[in-house]
mmCIF file of C-alpha atoms and ligand atoms in Angstrom:
data_model
loop_
_atom_site.group_PDB
_atom_site.id
_atom_site.type_symbol
_atom_site.label_atom_id
_atom_site.label_comp_id
_atom_site.label_asym_id
_atom_site.label_seq_id
_atom_site.Cartn_x
_atom_site.Cartn_y
_atom_site.Cartn_z
ATOM 1 C CA MET M 1 20.970 -47.253 -94.162
ATOM 2 C CA THR M 2 18.739 -45.267 -96.342
ATOM 3 C CA ARG M 3 20.352 -44.770 -99.942
ATOM 4 C CA LEU M 4 17.617 -46.097 -101.823
ATOM 5 C CA SER M 5 14.729 -45.267 -99.688
ATOM 6 C CA GLY M 6 11.356 -45.323 -101.388
ATOM 7 C CA LYS M 7 12.542 -46.605 -104.452
ATOM 8 C CA THR M 8 11.391 -49.495 -106.239
ATOM 9 C CA ALA M 9 14.080 -52.195 -108.063
ATOM 10 C CA LEU M 10 13.674 -55.142 -110.256
ATOM 11 C CA VAL M 11 16.868 -57.508 -110.148
ATOM 12 C CA THR M 12 16.918 -60.119 -112.555
ATOM 13 C CA GLY M 13 18.598 -63.302 -112.202
ATOM 14 C CA ALA M 14 18.564 -62.675 -108.232
ATOM 15 C CA ALA M 15 18.182 -66.208 -106.914
ATOM 16 C CA ARG M 16 21.596 -66.772 -105.971
ATOM 17 C CA GLY M 17 25.108 -65.186 -106.729
ATOM 18 C CA ILE M 18 25.584 -61.389 -107.673
ATOM 19 C CA GLY M 19 22.075 -61.165 -108.185
ATOM 20 C CA ARG M 20 20.638 -62.266 -104.847
ATOM 21 C CA ALA M 21 23.531 -60.032 -102.955
ATOM 22 C CA ILE M 22 22.338 -57.008 -105.152
ATOM 23 C CA SER M 23 19.297 -57.506 -104.185
ATOM 24 C CA ALA M 24 20.314 -58.154 -100.284
ATOM 25 C CA ALA M 25 22.168 -54.571 -100.310
ATOM 26 C CA PHE M 26 18.974 -53.044 -101.570
ATOM 27 C CA VAL M 27 16.431 -54.081 -99.173
ATOM 28 C CA ARG M 28 19.522 -53.130 -96.646
ATOM 29 C CA GLU M 29 19.654 -49.590 -98.140
ATOM 30 C CA GLY M 30 15.527 -48.997 -98.005
ATOM 31 C CA ALA M 31 14.266 -49.876 -101.469
ATOM 32 C CA ARG M 32 11.708 -52.322 -102.169
ATOM 33 C CA VAL M 33 12.959 -55.088 -104.444
ATOM 34 C CA LEU M 34 11.219 -57.589 -106.954
ATOM 35 C CA LEU M 35 13.715 -60.346 -107.143
ATOM 36 C CA THR M 36 13.496 -62.593 -110.396
ATOM 37 C CA ASP M 37 14.495 -65.711 -111.840
ATOM 38 C CA ILE M 38 13.889 -68.762 -113.636
ATOM 39 C CA ARG M 39 15.048 -70.653 -110.133
ATOM 40 C CA ASP M 40 12.065 -70.546 -108.688
ATOM 41 C CA ASP M 41 12.445 -71.926 -104.883
ATOM 42 C CA GLU M 42 15.667 -70.481 -104.691
ATOM 43 C CA GLY M 43 13.997 -67.169 -105.502
ATOM 44 C CA ALA M 44 11.135 -67.223 -103.168
ATOM 45 C CA ALA M 45 13.468 -68.505 -100.493
ATOM 46 C CA ALA M 46 16.350 -65.888 -100.939
ATOM 47 C CA ALA M 47 13.377 -63.070 -101.484
ATOM 48 C CA SER M 48 11.504 -64.423 -97.614
ATOM 49 C CA ALA M 49 14.922 -64.167 -96.183
ATOM 50 C CA LEU M 50 14.848 -60.497 -97.163
ATOM 51 C CA GLY M 51 11.346 -59.715 -95.251
ATOM 52 C CA PRO M 52 8.600 -57.515 -96.359
ATOM 53 C CA LEU M 53 10.294 -54.950 -98.692
ATOM 54 C CA ALA M 54 11.336 -57.955 -100.848
ATOM 55 C CA GLN M 55 9.394 -60.424 -103.065
ATOM 56 C CA TYR M 56 9.917 -62.952 -106.108
ATOM 57 C CA VAL M 57 8.306 -63.529 -109.214
ATOM 58 C CA THR M 58 9.311 -65.392 -112.065
ATOM 59 C CA LEU M 59 11.060 -63.831 -115.277
ATOM 60 C CA ASP M 60 12.499 -65.624 -117.937
ATOM 61 C CA VAL M 61 14.556 -62.529 -119.137
ATOM 62 C CA ARG M 62 14.277 -64.297 -122.911
ATOM 63 C CA ASN M 63 10.610 -63.941 -122.381
ATOM 64 C CA GLU M 64 9.171 -60.694 -123.879
ATOM 65 C CA ALA M 65 5.595 -61.076 -123.029
ATOM 66 C CA ALA M 66 7.175 -61.139 -119.178
ATOM 67 C CA TRP M 67 8.664 -58.716 -118.857
ATOM 68 C CA GLU M 68 5.722 -56.322 -119.804
ATOM 69 C CA ARG M 69 3.231 -58.559 -117.036
ATOM 70 C CA VAL M 70 5.878 -58.940 -114.608
ATOM 71 C CA THR M 71 6.896 -54.890 -114.499
ATOM 72 C CA GLY M 72 3.234 -54.156 -115.572
ATOM 73 C CA ALA M 73 2.160 -55.564 -112.252
ATOM 74 C CA PHE M 74 4.653 -54.476 -110.038
ATOM 75 C CA VAL M 75 4.315 -50.558 -111.157
ATOM 76 C CA ALA M 76 0.689 -50.997 -110.970
ATOM 77 C CA ALA M 77 1.139 -52.421 -107.632
ATOM 78 C CA HIS M 78 4.394 -50.048 -106.183
ATOM 79 C CA GLY M 79 3.782 -46.419 -108.785
ATOM 80 C CA ALA M 80 7.114 -46.850 -110.577
ATOM 81 C CA LEU M 81 9.874 -48.897 -111.078
ATOM 82 C CA ASP M 82 12.941 -46.763 -110.566
ATOM 83 C CA ILE M 83 15.800 -49.494 -110.409
ATOM 84 C CA LEU M 84 16.584 -52.156 -113.137
ATOM 85 C CA VAL M 85 19.478 -54.340 -112.548
ATOM 86 C CA ASN M 86 19.794 -56.513 -115.282
ATOM 87 C CA ASN M 87 21.831 -58.934 -114.046
ATOM 88 C CA ALA M 88 20.914 -62.660 -115.438
ATOM 89 C CA GLY M 89 23.625 -64.489 -117.553
ATOM 90 C CA ILE M 90 25.089 -67.782 -118.441
ATOM 91 C CA THR M 91 28.251 -68.964 -119.847
ATOM 92 C CA GLY M 92 26.840 -71.141 -122.177
ATOM 93 C CA PHE M 93 28.371 -74.417 -120.643
ATOM 94 C CA GLU M 94 26.161 -75.257 -118.239
ATOM 95 C CA SER M 95 25.028 -78.153 -120.425
ATOM 96 C CA SER M 96 28.094 -78.787 -122.710
ATOM 97 C CA MET M 97 31.517 -78.205 -122.658
ATOM 98 C CA ALA M 98 32.227 -77.958 -126.423
ATOM 99 C CA SER M 99 34.442 -75.130 -127.097
ATOM 100 C CA HIS M 100 33.081 -71.772 -127.886
ATOM 101 C CA ASP M 101 35.956 -70.921 -130.133
ATOM 102 C CA PRO M 102 35.916 -68.715 -133.023
ATOM 103 C CA GLU M 103 36.646 -71.606 -135.379
ATOM 104 C CA HIS M 104 34.389 -74.208 -134.260
ATOM 105 C CA ILE M 105 31.503 -72.646 -132.740
ATOM 106 C CA ALA M 106 27.711 -73.704 -133.324
ATOM 107 C CA LEU M 107 25.449 -70.878 -133.926
ATOM 108 C CA ASP M 108 23.224 -72.634 -132.076
ATOM 109 C CA ASP M 109 25.055 -72.413 -128.998
ATOM 110 C CA MET M 110 25.945 -68.744 -130.069
ATOM 111 C CA ARG M 111 21.930 -67.995 -130.176
ATOM 112 C CA ALA M 112 21.440 -69.364 -126.786
ATOM 113 C CA VAL M 113 23.794 -67.296 -125.103
ATOM 114 C CA LEU M 114 22.760 -64.328 -126.909
ATOM 115 C CA GLU M 115 18.909 -64.860 -126.277
ATOM 116 C CA THR M 116 19.872 -64.572 -122.506
ATOM 117 C CA ASN M 117 22.868 -62.301 -122.136
ATOM 118 C CA LEU M 118 22.146 -59.968 -124.753
ATOM 119 C CA TYR M 119 18.722 -59.893 -125.964
ATOM 120 C CA GLY M 120 17.394 -60.499 -122.364
ATOM 121 C CA VAL M 121 19.154 -57.110 -121.221
ATOM 122 C CA VAL M 122 17.897 -55.381 -124.605
ATOM 123 C CA LEU M 123 14.406 -56.433 -123.497
ATOM 124 C CA GLY M 124 14.700 -55.195 -119.983
ATOM 125 C CA CYS M 125 16.266 -51.833 -121.180
ATOM 126 C CA ARG M 126 13.674 -51.415 -123.764
ATOM 127 C CA THR M 127 10.801 -52.196 -120.540
ATOM 128 C CA ALA M 128 12.525 -49.875 -118.565
ATOM 129 C CA LEU M 129 12.506 -46.751 -120.841
ATOM 130 C CA LYS M 130 8.780 -47.078 -121.599
ATOM 131 C CA THR M 131 8.130 -47.703 -118.257
ATOM 132 C CA MET M 132 9.905 -44.999 -116.753
ATOM 133 C CA ARG M 133 8.583 -42.672 -120.067
ATOM 134 C CA ALA M 134 4.894 -42.969 -118.783
ATOM 135 C CA HIS M 135 5.912 -42.896 -114.608
ATOM 136 C CA ARG M 136 8.984 -40.958 -113.509
ATOM 137 C CA PRO M 137 11.049 -42.306 -111.359
ATOM 138 C CA ARG M 138 11.736 -40.873 -108.254
ATOM 139 C CA GLY M 139 14.541 -38.861 -106.710
ATOM 140 C CA ALA M 140 16.761 -37.734 -109.156
ATOM 141 C CA GLY M 141 16.053 -40.252 -111.925
ATOM 142 C CA GLY M 142 15.763 -43.860 -112.107
ATOM 143 C CA SER M 143 19.136 -46.228 -112.918
ATOM 144 C CA ILE M 144 19.343 -48.987 -115.404
ATOM 145 C CA ILE M 145 22.705 -51.523 -114.059
ATOM 146 C CA ASN M 146 23.477 -53.906 -116.929
ATOM 147 C CA ILE M 147 26.125 -56.576 -115.855
ATOM 148 C CA SER M 148 28.388 -57.381 -118.168
ATOM 149 C CA SER M 149 31.966 -58.318 -117.635
ATOM 150 C CA ARG M 150 35.415 -58.177 -118.227
ATOM 151 C CA SER M 151 34.941 -60.831 -121.060
ATOM 152 C CA GLY M 152 32.941 -57.715 -122.738
ATOM 153 C CA VAL M 153 36.249 -55.897 -122.840
ATOM 154 C CA VAL M 154 39.215 -58.443 -123.978
ATOM 155 C CA GLY M 155 38.874 -61.426 -126.689
ATOM 156 C CA ILE M 156 37.953 -64.801 -124.882
ATOM 157 C CA PRO M 157 39.574 -67.366 -127.452
ATOM 158 C CA ARG M 158 37.366 -70.233 -126.354
ATOM 159 C CA ALA M 159 34.222 -68.137 -124.769
ATOM 160 C CA SER M 160 33.521 -65.834 -127.778
ATOM 161 C CA SER M 161 29.905 -66.374 -127.429
ATOM 162 C CA TYR M 162 29.925 -65.152 -123.585
ATOM 163 C CA ALA M 163 32.723 -62.468 -124.839
ATOM 164 C CA VAL M 164 30.506 -60.990 -127.672
ATOM 165 C CA SER M 165 27.359 -60.901 -125.690
ATOM 166 C CA LYS M 166 28.960 -59.428 -122.768
ATOM 167 C CA ALA M 167 30.709 -56.884 -124.979
ATOM 168 C CA ALA M 168 27.190 -55.624 -127.036
ATOM 169 C CA VAL M 169 26.362 -55.422 -123.735
ATOM 170 C CA ARG M 170 28.575 -52.926 -122.884
ATOM 171 C CA ASN M 171 27.806 -50.931 -126.362
ATOM 172 C CA HIS M 172 24.291 -51.332 -125.946
ATOM 173 C CA THR M 173 24.880 -49.538 -122.027
ATOM 174 C CA LYS M 174 26.037 -46.192 -123.810
ATOM 175 C CA SER M 175 23.298 -46.587 -126.846
ATOM 176 C CA VAL M 176 20.462 -46.753 -124.330
ATOM 177 C CA ALA M 177 22.472 -43.905 -121.524
ATOM 178 C CA LEU M 178 22.365 -41.552 -124.695
ATOM 179 C CA TYR M 179 18.851 -42.326 -126.454
ATOM 180 C CA ALA M 180 17.041 -41.372 -122.567
ATOM 181 C CA ALA M 181 19.282 -38.193 -122.318
ATOM 182 C CA GLU M 182 18.014 -37.538 -125.594
ATOM 183 C CA GLU M 183 14.725 -38.241 -124.955
ATOM 184 C CA GLY M 184 14.505 -36.905 -121.812
ATOM 185 C CA ILE M 185 13.674 -39.638 -119.814
ATOM 186 C CA ALA M 186 14.610 -39.729 -116.428
ATOM 187 C CA VAL M 187 16.869 -42.338 -116.391
ATOM 188 C CA ARG M 188 20.771 -43.114 -116.746
ATOM 189 C CA CYS M 189 22.232 -46.620 -117.907
ATOM 190 C CA ASN M 190 25.851 -47.783 -116.638
ATOM 191 C CA SER M 191 27.897 -51.046 -117.281
ATOM 192 C CA VAL M 192 29.592 -53.014 -114.338
ATOM 193 C CA HIS M 193 31.998 -55.277 -115.390
ATOM 194 C CA PRO M 194 33.516 -58.189 -112.707
ATOM 195 C CA ALA M 195 35.717 -60.638 -113.530
ATOM 196 C CA ALA M 196 36.334 -64.061 -110.388
ATOM 197 C CA ILE M 197 33.365 -63.385 -108.469
ATOM 198 C CA LEU M 198 33.168 -66.547 -106.724
ATOM 199 C CA THR M 199 29.795 -67.850 -106.990
ATOM 200 C CA PRO M 200 27.912 -70.603 -107.884
ATOM 201 C CA MET M 201 28.883 -69.989 -111.381
ATOM 202 C CA TRP M 202 32.521 -71.097 -111.025
ATOM 203 C CA GLU M 203 31.039 -74.122 -109.461
ATOM 204 C CA ALA M 204 31.345 -76.214 -112.710
ATOM 205 C CA MET M 205 34.825 -75.201 -113.362
ATOM 206 C CA LEU M 206 36.309 -75.143 -109.667
ATOM 207 C CA GLY M 207 34.137 -78.984 -108.605
ATOM 208 C CA PRO M 208 33.424 -79.510 -105.293
ATOM 209 C CA LYS M 209 35.311 -77.253 -102.426
ATOM 210 C CA ASP M 210 36.563 -80.198 -100.634
ATOM 211 C CA GLY M 211 37.706 -82.343 -103.682
ATOM 212 C CA PRO M 212 40.926 -82.757 -104.590
ATOM 213 C CA GLU M 213 41.637 -80.167 -107.264
ATOM 214 C CA TYR M 214 40.244 -77.145 -105.580
ATOM 215 C CA ALA M 215 42.705 -75.544 -104.110
ATOM 216 C CA ALA M 216 44.885 -75.989 -106.707
ATOM 217 C CA ARG M 217 42.176 -74.449 -109.568
ATOM 218 C CA VAL M 218 41.544 -71.612 -107.403
ATOM 219 C CA ALA M 219 45.242 -70.696 -106.987
ATOM 220 C CA ALA M 220 45.216 -71.019 -110.803
ATOM 221 C CA ILE M 221 42.693 -68.243 -111.301
ATOM 222 C CA VAL M 222 43.851 -66.106 -108.796
ATOM 223 C CA GLY M 223 47.201 -65.988 -109.968
ATOM 224 C CA ASP M 224 46.366 -64.116 -112.785
ATOM 225 C CA VAL M 225 44.659 -61.445 -110.895
ATOM 226 C CA PRO M 226 46.700 -58.251 -109.452
ATOM 227 C CA LEU M 227 45.139 -58.762 -106.342
ATOM 228 C CA LYS M 228 45.679 -62.526 -105.658
ATOM 229 C CA ARG M 229 41.990 -63.405 -104.753
ATOM 230 C CA PHE M 230 38.377 -63.987 -105.798
ATOM 231 C CA GLY M 231 36.015 -61.332 -105.574
ATOM 232 C CA THR M 232 32.617 -61.098 -103.430
ATOM 233 C CA VAL M 233 29.144 -60.712 -104.318
ATOM 234 C CA ASP M 234 28.948 -57.952 -101.579
ATOM 235 C CA GLU M 235 31.879 -55.948 -103.555
ATOM 236 C CA VAL M 236 29.866 -56.085 -106.693
ATOM 237 C CA ALA M 237 26.506 -55.250 -104.804
ATOM 238 C CA ALA M 238 28.234 -52.346 -103.113
ATOM 239 C CA LEU M 239 28.809 -50.478 -106.387
ATOM 240 C CA SER M 240 25.331 -50.992 -107.164
ATOM 241 C CA VAL M 241 23.827 -49.738 -104.778
ATOM 242 C CA HIS M 242 26.329 -46.192 -105.362
ATOM 243 C CA LEU M 243 24.417 -46.420 -109.253
ATOM 244 C CA ALA M 244 20.888 -47.066 -108.329
ATOM 245 C CA SER M 245 21.619 -44.215 -105.842
ATOM 246 C CA ASP M 246 21.112 -40.443 -106.110
ATOM 247 C CA GLU M 247 24.910 -40.191 -105.346
ATOM 248 C CA SER M 248 25.912 -40.941 -109.045
ATOM 249 C CA ALA M 249 22.952 -38.993 -110.761
ATOM 250 C CA TYR M 250 25.487 -37.330 -112.995
ATOM 251 C CA THR M 251 26.925 -40.807 -113.915
ATOM 252 C CA THR M 252 25.468 -42.499 -117.344
ATOM 253 C CA GLY M 253 27.460 -44.246 -120.481
ATOM 254 C CA ALA M 254 30.109 -45.633 -118.237
ATOM 255 C CA GLU M 255 31.651 -48.533 -117.481
ATOM 256 C CA PHE M 256 33.269 -49.522 -113.746
ATOM 257 C CA THR M 257 35.760 -52.661 -114.235
ATOM 258 C CA LEU M 258 35.436 -54.536 -110.564
ATOM 259 C CA ASP M 259 37.897 -57.227 -111.150
ATOM 260 C CA GLY M 260 41.464 -56.978 -108.521
ATOM 261 C CA GLY M 261 43.001 -54.930 -111.386
ATOM 262 C CA LEU M 262 42.815 -57.656 -114.372
ATOM 263 C CA LEU M 263 42.444 -54.785 -117.260
ATOM 264 C CA ALA M 264 44.763 -52.451 -115.665
ATOM 265 C CA GLY M 265 47.508 -54.394 -117.607
ATOM 266 C CA THR M 266 48.388 -57.097 -119.722
ATOM 267 C CA ALA M 267 48.078 -60.535 -118.579
ATOM 268 C CA ALA M 268 51.721 -61.517 -119.291
ATOM 269 C CA SER M 269 53.724 -59.473 -116.749
ATOM 270 C CA PRO M 270 57.313 -58.301 -117.937
ATOM 271 C CA LYS M 271 59.540 -59.944 -115.697
ATOM 272 C CA ARG M 272 61.226 -58.171 -112.429
ATOM 273 C CA ALA M 273 64.342 -56.295 -113.180
ATOM 274 C CA SER M 274 67.031 -57.997 -111.603
HETATM 275 P P1 NDP Z 1 24.827 -67.006 -110.827
HETATM 276 O O1 NDP Z 1 25.236 -68.470 -112.227
HETATM 277 O O2 NDP Z 1 25.356 -67.275 -109.822
HETATM 278 O O3 NDP Z 1 23.394 -66.733 -111.229
HETATM 279 C C1 NDP Z 1 22.702 -66.428 -112.376
HETATM 280 C C2 NDP Z 1 21.280 -66.875 -112.051
HETATM 281 O O4 NDP Z 1 20.801 -66.315 -113.278
HETATM 282 C C3 NDP Z 1 21.127 -68.164 -112.317
HETATM 283 O O5 NDP Z 1 20.000 -68.392 -110.715
HETATM 284 C C4 NDP Z 1 20.419 -68.477 -113.395
HETATM 285 O O6 NDP Z 1 19.797 -69.472 -113.352
HETATM 286 C C5 NDP Z 1 19.930 -67.516 -113.721
HETATM 287 N N1 NDP Z 1 19.239 -67.408 -115.105
HETATM 288 C C6 NDP Z 1 20.132 -67.884 -116.126
HETATM 289 N N2 NDP Z 1 19.445 -67.871 -117.523
HETATM 290 C C7 NDP Z 1 18.100 -66.740 -116.864
HETATM 291 C C8 NDP Z 1 17.238 -66.643 -117.918
HETATM 292 N N3 NDP Z 1 17.059 -66.796 -118.848
HETATM 293 N N4 NDP Z 1 16.227 -65.453 -116.790
HETATM 294 C C9 NDP Z 1 16.451 -65.558 -115.886
HETATM 295 N N5 NDP Z 1 16.984 -66.443 -115.129
HETATM 296 C C10 NDP Z 1 18.496 -66.625 -115.558
HETATM 297 O O7 NDP Z 1 25.623 -65.824 -111.628
HETATM 298 P P2 NDP Z 1 26.472 -65.339 -111.290
HETATM 299 O O8 NDP Z 1 26.075 -64.323 -110.030
HETATM 300 O O9 NDP Z 1 28.051 -65.351 -110.957
HETATM 301 O O10 NDP Z 1 26.371 -64.253 -112.384
HETATM 302 C C11 NDP Z 1 25.312 -63.255 -112.468
HETATM 303 C C12 NDP Z 1 26.098 -62.220 -113.862
HETATM 304 O O11 NDP Z 1 27.281 -61.588 -113.184
HETATM 305 C C13 NDP Z 1 25.973 -62.767 -115.135
HETATM 306 O O12 NDP Z 1 25.408 -62.178 -116.092
HETATM 307 C C14 NDP Z 1 27.388 -63.327 -115.569
HETATM 308 O O13 NDP Z 1 27.955 -62.927 -116.429
HETATM 309 C C15 NDP Z 1 27.772 -61.900 -114.559
HETATM 310 N N6 NDP Z 1 29.343 -62.068 -114.380
HETATM 311 C C16 NDP Z 1 29.814 -63.010 -113.384
HETATM 312 C C17 NDP Z 1 30.984 -62.912 -113.338
HETATM 313 C C18 NDP Z 1 31.553 -64.171 -112.059
HETATM 314 O O14 NDP Z 1 32.757 -64.176 -111.806
HETATM 315 N N7 NDP Z 1 30.947 -64.429 -111.052
HETATM 316 C C19 NDP Z 1 32.278 -62.174 -113.604
HETATM 317 C C20 NDP Z 1 31.587 -61.122 -114.213
HETATM 318 C C21 NDP Z 1 30.072 -61.059 -114.643
HETATM 319 P P3 NDP Z 1 20.537 -70.640 -113.732
HETATM 320 O O15 NDP Z 1 21.373 -71.396 -112.904
HETATM 321 O O16 NDP Z 1 19.393 -71.903 -113.607
HETATM 322 O O17 NDP Z 1 20.924 -70.545 -115.600
#
């Protein structure tokens, strides 16, 4: 397993869920990976389980100075940053279930989502571009992978902060890709648009696994997915390995859905012809 051999990667929001699985897949493919998050205990445990190619450092993606410090130290130790995965994200419903619908949205609630989901990605891209200009990535060039969402492509009436943040990430990805190409900075930038991937992010909505409503809630969600199941974190990690590796050297400014077919059609299926 050497598709990322000799490369270095920084993954945000890597303590659990999709970020942890991406980090594990990168290590399996031979990359040296810096896991970062704000959940320090879980992040350190995740890195130590991955062995000597992985390490953990705290990084709140909202913190400009921390981006400079963490990336600077990593590059000083390992020569270059080849891969950045901007994965950290929040729904906005972590501490309150107040609706984020366009009629009632509180600007402070929207700002909080944008701080992490959009400005965190903007800071990550900025740091990576500067770093990769100064220290040319190895192989065919560097790769920035922005984890957006299906929600960045369609409207989500009661989660409009999340949807607008992910839509902005989708668009910023293309600006980064074109800017890097124009400037001759050896980095590609692509966005990934998952939907319904079973991670801790869903816990609040599904309740405890042994709870009375868990099965019914899962069935309601997967009922809308053409493939009739949740996606797995390993499926997102597999696509990320491809985008991180030199296999995708001609791919930039592109978007990849990973949603069991949700975006292929409309939510309301036409009735079967009888
Ligand atoms: P999780 O909540 O399981 O993991 C996200 C991690 O990011 C958590 O450890 C979280 O910490 C951390 N985090 C939150 N805010 C910050 C911050 N400011 N700085 C650094 N780390 C932070 O989420 P998922 O693995 O499900 O999601 C990962 C990404 O994939 C997100 O961007 C999400 O929007 C996106 N996505 C997920 C989908 C899904 O179905 N799971 C579908 C579409 C997109 P804490 O828990 O303390 O907030």
